[in-house]
């Protein structure tokens, strides 16, 4: 990373359902390739270590953030910021659809999926506890990243919260199949609109990593991409396994946010006041509001 420029990559992989060790080995190969290419920030898809449909295998597949597999990936990543997906076992034997970010041999960030998808052919809510926080982490050179997992990005409030927490780069690990929502819903086309819109509105580049391959009746369409701060797609993959890379310049973020100051004009006081009023009107108990 130099003068606010960061080389980023999305890893489009075909994860093997329920085969943790094999997926770890595949991740290590991709990490080595990305490091040799000078990548500063690498993103894998949602649940990349377990496969998309592994929720029913949570008791077997869940690992803690200090597991040996996580340590191996952290050591292999070295100075390259690397984010991958897994089933995390948190405190009190709770299971989460999570994304862990590692750098310099250690875990630097963990995001637990908040907006669990339980519709169509998706059943996150049957297997996982929801996350409760939006946090960001420093990449250097002005860059600050937030991670939102798949269906999190269909809740505009979560994207807005990430931006208000200071994110200037959005990491979007996804596991999107053509059939996930229903036959009449255009998943690839809808994601294209969502990615470009969110990046353009907030002046926030996005790394979108989707998987490929087949799991049962679910066919994953790839299309991993890198979108700049003006909502322009810089690079986009087809349906093949591989790395997609681009170089982002923080100067562009500065220009985008000066021209379209969405973050500046978000009016946080108004949002807090109206959200609190809405909760009161809906009769939400005070103890629930504080969570």
Short mmCIF file of C-alpha atoms in Angstrom, two decimals:
data_model
loop_
_atom_site.label_atom_id
_atom_site.label_comp_id
_atom_site.label_asym_id
_atom_site.label_seq_id
_atom_site.Cartn_x
_atom_site.Cartn_y
_atom_site.Cartn_z
CA UNK A 1 0.00 0.00 0.00
CA UNK A 2 1.50 3.31 -1.07
CA UNK A 3 0.19 6.90 -1.24
CA UNK A 4 -3.37 5.80 -0.49
CA UNK A 5 -3.37 3.17 -3.21
CA UNK A 6 -4.31 -0.37 -2.27
CA UNK A 7 -4.21 -3.47 -4.46
CA UNK A 8 -7.28 -5.56 -3.74
CA UNK A 9 -8.45 -8.99 -4.88
CA UNK A 10 -11.56 -11.13 -4.66
CA UNK A 11 -11.07 -14.90 -4.63
CA UNK A 12 -13.76 -16.76 -6.56
CA UNK A 13 -13.65 -20.33 -5.25
CA UNK A 14 -15.67 -23.54 -5.39
CA UNK A 15 -15.86 -24.59 -1.75
CA UNK A 16 -16.33 -28.28 -0.90
CA UNK A 17 -19.34 -28.81 1.36
CA UNK A 18 -18.36 -30.00 4.82
CA UNK A 19 -14.66 -30.48 4.00
CA UNK A 20 -12.84 -28.02 6.24
CA UNK A 21 -9.31 -29.32 5.77
CA UNK A 22 -9.59 -29.47 1.99
CA UNK A 23 -10.98 -25.93 1.86
CA UNK A 24 -8.18 -24.67 4.13
CA UNK A 25 -5.62 -26.13 1.73
CA UNK A 26 -7.37 -24.44 -1.21
CA UNK A 27 -7.35 -21.14 0.69
CA UNK A 28 -3.64 -21.45 1.37
CA UNK A 29 -2.96 -21.84 -2.35
CA UNK A 30 -5.03 -18.75 -3.20
CA UNK A 31 -3.36 -16.75 -0.43
CA UNK A 32 0.08 -17.67 -1.78
CA UNK A 33 -0.96 -16.64 -5.29
CA UNK A 34 -2.35 -13.32 -4.09
CA UNK A 35 0.75 -12.50 -2.04
CA UNK A 36 3.01 -13.26 -4.99
CA UNK A 37 0.89 -10.80 -7.02
CA UNK A 38 1.40 -8.04 -4.45
CA UNK A 39 -2.17 -7.95 -3.16
CA UNK A 40 -2.78 -5.86 -0.03
CA UNK A 41 -6.36 -6.95 0.72
CA UNK A 42 -7.92 -10.30 -0.23
CA UNK A 43 -11.56 -11.35 0.17
CA UNK A 44 -13.06 -14.88 -0.01
CA UNK A 45 -16.82 -15.62 -0.31
CA UNK A 46 -19.30 -16.27 2.49
CA UNK A 47 -18.74 -19.57 4.36
CA UNK A 48 -15.78 -20.28 2.12
CA UNK A 49 -14.27 -22.79 4.58
CA UNK A 50 -17.44 -24.88 4.92
CA UNK A 51 -19.54 -24.61 1.79
CA UNK A 52 -22.83 -22.76 1.43
CA UNK A 53 -25.24 -25.37 2.81
CA UNK A 54 -23.27 -26.35 5.91
CA UNK A 55 -25.67 -24.91 8.46
CA UNK A 56 -27.06 -28.34 9.34
CA UNK A 57 -23.44 -29.44 9.96
CA UNK A 58 -22.75 -26.65 12.47
CA UNK A 59 -21.96 -29.04 15.33
CA UNK A 60 -19.20 -30.62 13.22
CA UNK A 61 -18.02 -27.60 11.24
CA UNK A 62 -18.02 -24.78 13.81
CA UNK A 63 -14.61 -23.57 14.96
CA UNK A 64 -13.50 -20.84 17.35
CA UNK A 65 -11.50 -17.84 16.22
CA UNK A 66 -8.35 -19.29 17.84
CA UNK A 67 -8.62 -22.65 16.01
CA UNK A 68 -5.50 -24.02 14.33
CA UNK A 69 -7.09 -23.56 10.87
CA UNK A 70 -7.52 -19.83 11.51
CA UNK A 71 -3.95 -19.59 12.81
CA UNK A 72 -2.57 -21.32 9.71
CA UNK A 73 -4.41 -18.94 7.41
CA UNK A 74 -3.33 -15.93 9.47
CA UNK A 75 0.32 -16.96 9.31
CA UNK A 76 0.12 -17.62 5.58
CA UNK A 77 -1.48 -14.23 4.93
CA UNK A 78 1.42 -12.34 6.52
CA UNK A 79 0.94 -8.58 5.97
CA UNK A 80 -1.87 -9.13 3.46
CA UNK A 81 -5.27 -8.38 4.99
CA UNK A 82 -7.31 -11.55 4.29
CA UNK A 83 -10.99 -12.20 4.98
CA UNK A 84 -12.64 -15.63 4.77
CA UNK A 85 -15.97 -17.17 5.77
CA UNK A 86 -16.71 -19.91 8.29
CA UNK A 87 -19.13 -21.17 10.93
CA UNK A 88 -17.81 -19.62 14.13
CA UNK A 89 -18.51 -21.09 17.55
CA UNK A 90 -18.75 -18.15 19.91
CA UNK A 91 -19.34 -17.93 23.67
CA UNK A 92 -22.10 -20.05 25.21
CA UNK A 93 -21.99 -22.57 22.34
CA UNK A 94 -23.61 -20.16 19.89
CA UNK A 95 -23.01 -20.68 16.16
CA UNK A 96 -22.58 -17.81 13.73
CA UNK A 97 -22.25 -17.36 9.98
CA UNK A 98 -19.10 -15.26 10.30
CA UNK A 99 -16.24 -13.67 8.39
CA UNK A 100 -12.81 -13.46 10.00
CA UNK A 101 -10.12 -11.03 8.88
CA UNK A 102 -6.47 -11.85 9.58
CA UNK A 103 -3.19 -9.99 9.12
CA UNK A 104 0.35 -10.39 10.46
CA UNK A 105 -0.43 -13.78 11.94
CA UNK A 106 -3.46 -12.79 14.01
CA UNK A 107 -7.19 -12.11 13.85
CA UNK A 108 -7.88 -8.38 13.50
CA UNK A 109 -11.62 -8.39 12.85
CA UNK A 110 -14.67 -10.64 13.05
CA UNK A 111 -18.13 -9.95 11.63
CA UNK A 112 -21.14 -12.11 12.42
CA UNK A 113 -23.93 -12.03 9.83
CA UNK A 114 -26.74 -9.83 11.14
CA UNK A 115 -29.48 -10.12 8.52
CA UNK A 116 -29.91 -13.90 8.45
CA UNK A 117 -31.58 -15.03 5.22
CA UNK A 118 -34.53 -17.32 5.87
CA UNK A 119 -36.61 -17.22 2.69
CA UNK A 120 -36.68 -18.98 -0.65
CA UNK A 121 -34.14 -21.80 -0.40
CA UNK A 122 -32.17 -20.01 2.34
CA UNK A 123 -32.36 -21.13 5.98
CA UNK A 124 -29.72 -19.20 7.95
CA UNK A 125 -32.19 -18.49 10.73
CA UNK A 126 -32.64 -22.20 11.44
CA UNK A 127 -28.96 -22.73 12.22
CA UNK A 128 -27.27 -19.49 13.29
CA UNK A 129 -27.53 -16.80 15.92
CA UNK A 130 -27.60 -13.26 14.47
CA UNK A 131 -24.71 -10.85 14.86
CA UNK A 132 -25.33 -7.63 16.77
CA UNK A 133 -22.63 -5.16 15.79
CA UNK A 134 -21.22 -3.17 12.89
CA UNK A 135 -17.52 -2.47 13.35
CA UNK A 136 -14.65 -1.30 11.16
CA UNK A 137 -10.91 -1.85 11.05
CA UNK A 138 -7.94 0.16 9.82
CA UNK A 139 -6.11 -0.76 6.61
CA UNK A 140 -3.78 2.23 6.50
CA UNK A 141 -3.47 4.99 3.91
CA UNK A 142 -6.85 6.47 4.86
CA UNK A 143 -8.62 3.18 4.25
CA UNK A 144 -10.99 1.79 6.86
CA UNK A 145 -12.94 -1.39 6.06
CA UNK A 146 -16.25 -2.89 7.15
CA UNK A 147 -17.54 -6.38 6.39
CA UNK A 148 -21.18 -7.15 5.62
CA UNK A 149 -22.13 -10.72 4.71
CA UNK A 150 -24.50 -11.38 1.80
CA UNK A 151 -28.04 -10.62 3.03
CA UNK A 152 -26.64 -7.88 5.31
CA UNK A 153 -26.25 -5.83 2.14
CA UNK A 154 -29.99 -6.00 1.41
CA UNK A 155 -30.60 -3.96 4.56
CA UNK A 156 -29.68 -0.38 3.55
CA UNK A 157 -29.50 0.65 7.21
CA UNK A 158 -26.53 -1.67 7.78
CA UNK A 159 -24.60 -0.16 4.87
CA UNK A 160 -25.38 3.30 6.18
CA UNK A 161 -24.17 2.30 9.66
CA UNK A 162 -20.91 0.97 8.21
CA UNK A 163 -20.33 4.30 6.44
CA UNK A 164 -21.19 6.29 9.56
CA UNK A 165 -18.70 4.18 11.52
CA UNK A 166 -16.03 5.48 9.16
CA UNK A 167 -15.80 2.73 6.54
CA UNK A 168 -14.23 3.79 3.25
CA UNK A 169 -14.11 0.24 1.85
CA UNK A 170 -16.88 -2.36 2.05
CA UNK A 171 -16.05 -6.07 2.01
CA UNK A 172 -18.97 -8.15 0.77
CA UNK A 173 -18.48 -11.92 1.07
CA UNK A 174 -21.44 -13.58 -0.64
CA UNK A 175 -22.74 -17.05 -1.46
CA UNK A 176 -25.37 -16.37 -4.11
CA UNK A 177 -27.07 -19.04 -6.20
CA UNK A 178 -29.37 -18.37 -9.12
CA UNK A 179 -32.17 -20.35 -7.47
CA UNK A 180 -31.77 -18.96 -3.94
CA UNK A 181 -34.71 -16.54 -3.90
CA UNK A 182 -36.93 -17.97 -6.63
CA UNK A 183 -37.14 -18.59 -10.35
CA UNK A 184 -38.41 -15.10 -11.18
CA UNK A 185 -35.76 -13.23 -9.15
CA UNK A 186 -32.68 -12.20 -11.14
CA UNK A 187 -29.92 -12.68 -8.56
CA UNK A 188 -26.95 -11.72 -10.80
CA UNK A 189 -28.70 -8.64 -12.16
CA UNK A 190 -29.96 -7.56 -8.75
CA UNK A 191 -26.52 -7.86 -7.15
CA UNK A 192 -25.02 -5.76 -9.94
CA UNK A 193 -27.49 -2.97 -9.20
CA UNK A 194 -27.06 -3.26 -5.41
CA UNK A 195 -23.25 -3.14 -5.54
CA UNK A 196 -23.02 -0.19 -7.91
CA UNK A 197 -25.76 1.75 -6.12
CA UNK A 198 -24.31 1.35 -2.62
CA UNK A 199 -20.79 2.27 -3.70
CA UNK A 200 -22.00 5.31 -5.63
CA UNK A 201 -24.31 6.63 -2.88
CA UNK A 202 -21.70 6.40 -0.12
CA UNK A 203 -18.52 6.99 -2.14
CA UNK A 204 -17.40 3.62 -0.80
CA UNK A 205 -15.64 1.06 -3.03
CA UNK A 206 -16.80 -2.53 -2.63
CA UNK A 207 -15.17 -5.92 -2.94
CA UNK A 208 -17.88 -8.45 -3.83
CA UNK A 209 -16.75 -12.10 -3.61
CA UNK A 210 -19.21 -14.77 -4.72
CA UNK A 211 -18.53 -18.48 -5.11
CA UNK A 212 -19.00 -20.80 -8.07
CA UNK A 213 -19.94 -24.47 -8.43
CA UNK A 214 -22.92 -26.62 -7.55
CA UNK A 215 -24.41 -27.78 -4.25
CA UNK A 216 -27.48 -29.94 -4.77
CA UNK A 217 -29.97 -27.85 -6.73
CA UNK A 218 -28.09 -24.62 -6.04
CA UNK A 219 -25.89 -23.28 -8.88
CA UNK A 220 -23.53 -20.47 -7.91
CA UNK A 221 -22.94 -17.91 -10.63
CA UNK A 222 -19.70 -16.20 -9.59
CA UNK A 223 -19.56 -12.67 -10.94
CA UNK A 224 -17.15 -11.54 -8.21
CA UNK A 225 -16.25 -7.90 -8.75
CA UNK A 226 -14.55 -4.75 -7.58
CA UNK A 227 -16.58 -1.53 -7.69
CA UNK A 228 -15.04 1.92 -7.26
CA UNK A 229 -16.24 4.92 -5.25
CA UNK A 230 -18.29 6.25 -8.18
CA UNK A 231 -20.18 2.98 -8.59
CA UNK A 232 -18.23 1.86 -11.65
CA UNK A 233 -17.31 -1.81 -11.95
CA UNK A 234 -13.52 -1.91 -12.30
CA UNK A 235 -13.16 -5.68 -12.74
CA UNK A 236 -15.63 -8.57 -12.86
CA UNK A 237 -15.15 -12.34 -13.00
CA UNK A 238 -17.16 -14.81 -15.04
CA UNK A 239 -18.01 -18.26 -13.60
CA UNK A 240 -14.45 -19.56 -13.36
CA UNK A 241 -12.36 -20.12 -10.24
CA UNK A 242 -9.65 -17.49 -9.84
CA UNK A 243 -8.52 -14.09 -8.56
CA UNK A 244 -9.91 -10.77 -9.75
CA UNK A 245 -7.74 -7.77 -8.88
CA UNK A 246 -7.70 -3.99 -9.13
CA UNK A 247 -5.97 -1.02 -7.52
CA UNK A 248 -8.07 1.45 -5.54
CA UNK A 249 -6.96 5.04 -4.94
CA UNK A 250 -8.12 6.83 -1.79
CA UNK A 251 -8.02 10.12 -3.68
CA UNK A 252 -11.05 8.91 -5.62
CA UNK A 253 -12.95 8.36 -2.36
CA UNK A 254 -12.17 11.94 -1.37
CA UNK A 255 -13.46 13.23 -4.71
CA UNK A 256 -16.60 11.06 -4.62
CA UNK A 257 -17.54 12.15 -1.10
CA UNK A 258 -16.88 15.80 -1.85
CA UNK A 259 -19.21 15.67 -4.88
CA UNK A 260 -21.93 13.55 -3.24
CA UNK A 261 -21.68 14.09 0.55
CA UNK A 262 -24.06 11.35 1.70
CA UNK A 263 -22.01 10.50 4.78
CA UNK A 264 -21.65 14.15 5.78
CA UNK A 265 -25.38 14.80 5.44
CA UNK A 266 -26.63 11.61 7.10
CA UNK A 267 -27.97 13.53 10.14
CA UNK A 268 -27.28 10.93 12.80
CA UNK A 269 -29.22 12.87 15.46
CA UNK A 270 -32.35 12.63 13.33
CA UNK A 271 -31.88 8.91 12.76
CA UNK A 272 -31.40 8.21 16.47
CA UNK A 273 -34.40 10.34 17.45
CA UNK A 274 -36.76 8.85 14.87
CA UNK A 275 -35.63 5.27 15.51
CA UNK A 276 -36.20 5.72 19.24
CA UNK A 277 -39.62 7.27 18.58
CA UNK A 278 -40.56 4.41 16.26
CA UNK A 279 -39.54 1.83 18.84
CA UNK A 280 -41.66 3.61 21.44
CA UNK A 281 -44.66 3.77 19.09
CA UNK A 282 -44.32 0.06 18.33
CA UNK A 283 -44.12 -0.79 22.01
CA UNK A 284 -40.58 -2.24 21.93
CA UNK A 285 -39.47 -2.91 25.55
CA UNK A 286 -36.61 -0.79 26.87
CA UNK A 287 -34.44 -3.88 27.49
CA UNK A 288 -34.74 -4.87 23.82
CA UNK A 289 -33.90 -1.35 22.65
CA UNK A 290 -30.57 -1.48 24.50
CA UNK A 291 -29.34 -4.65 22.74
#
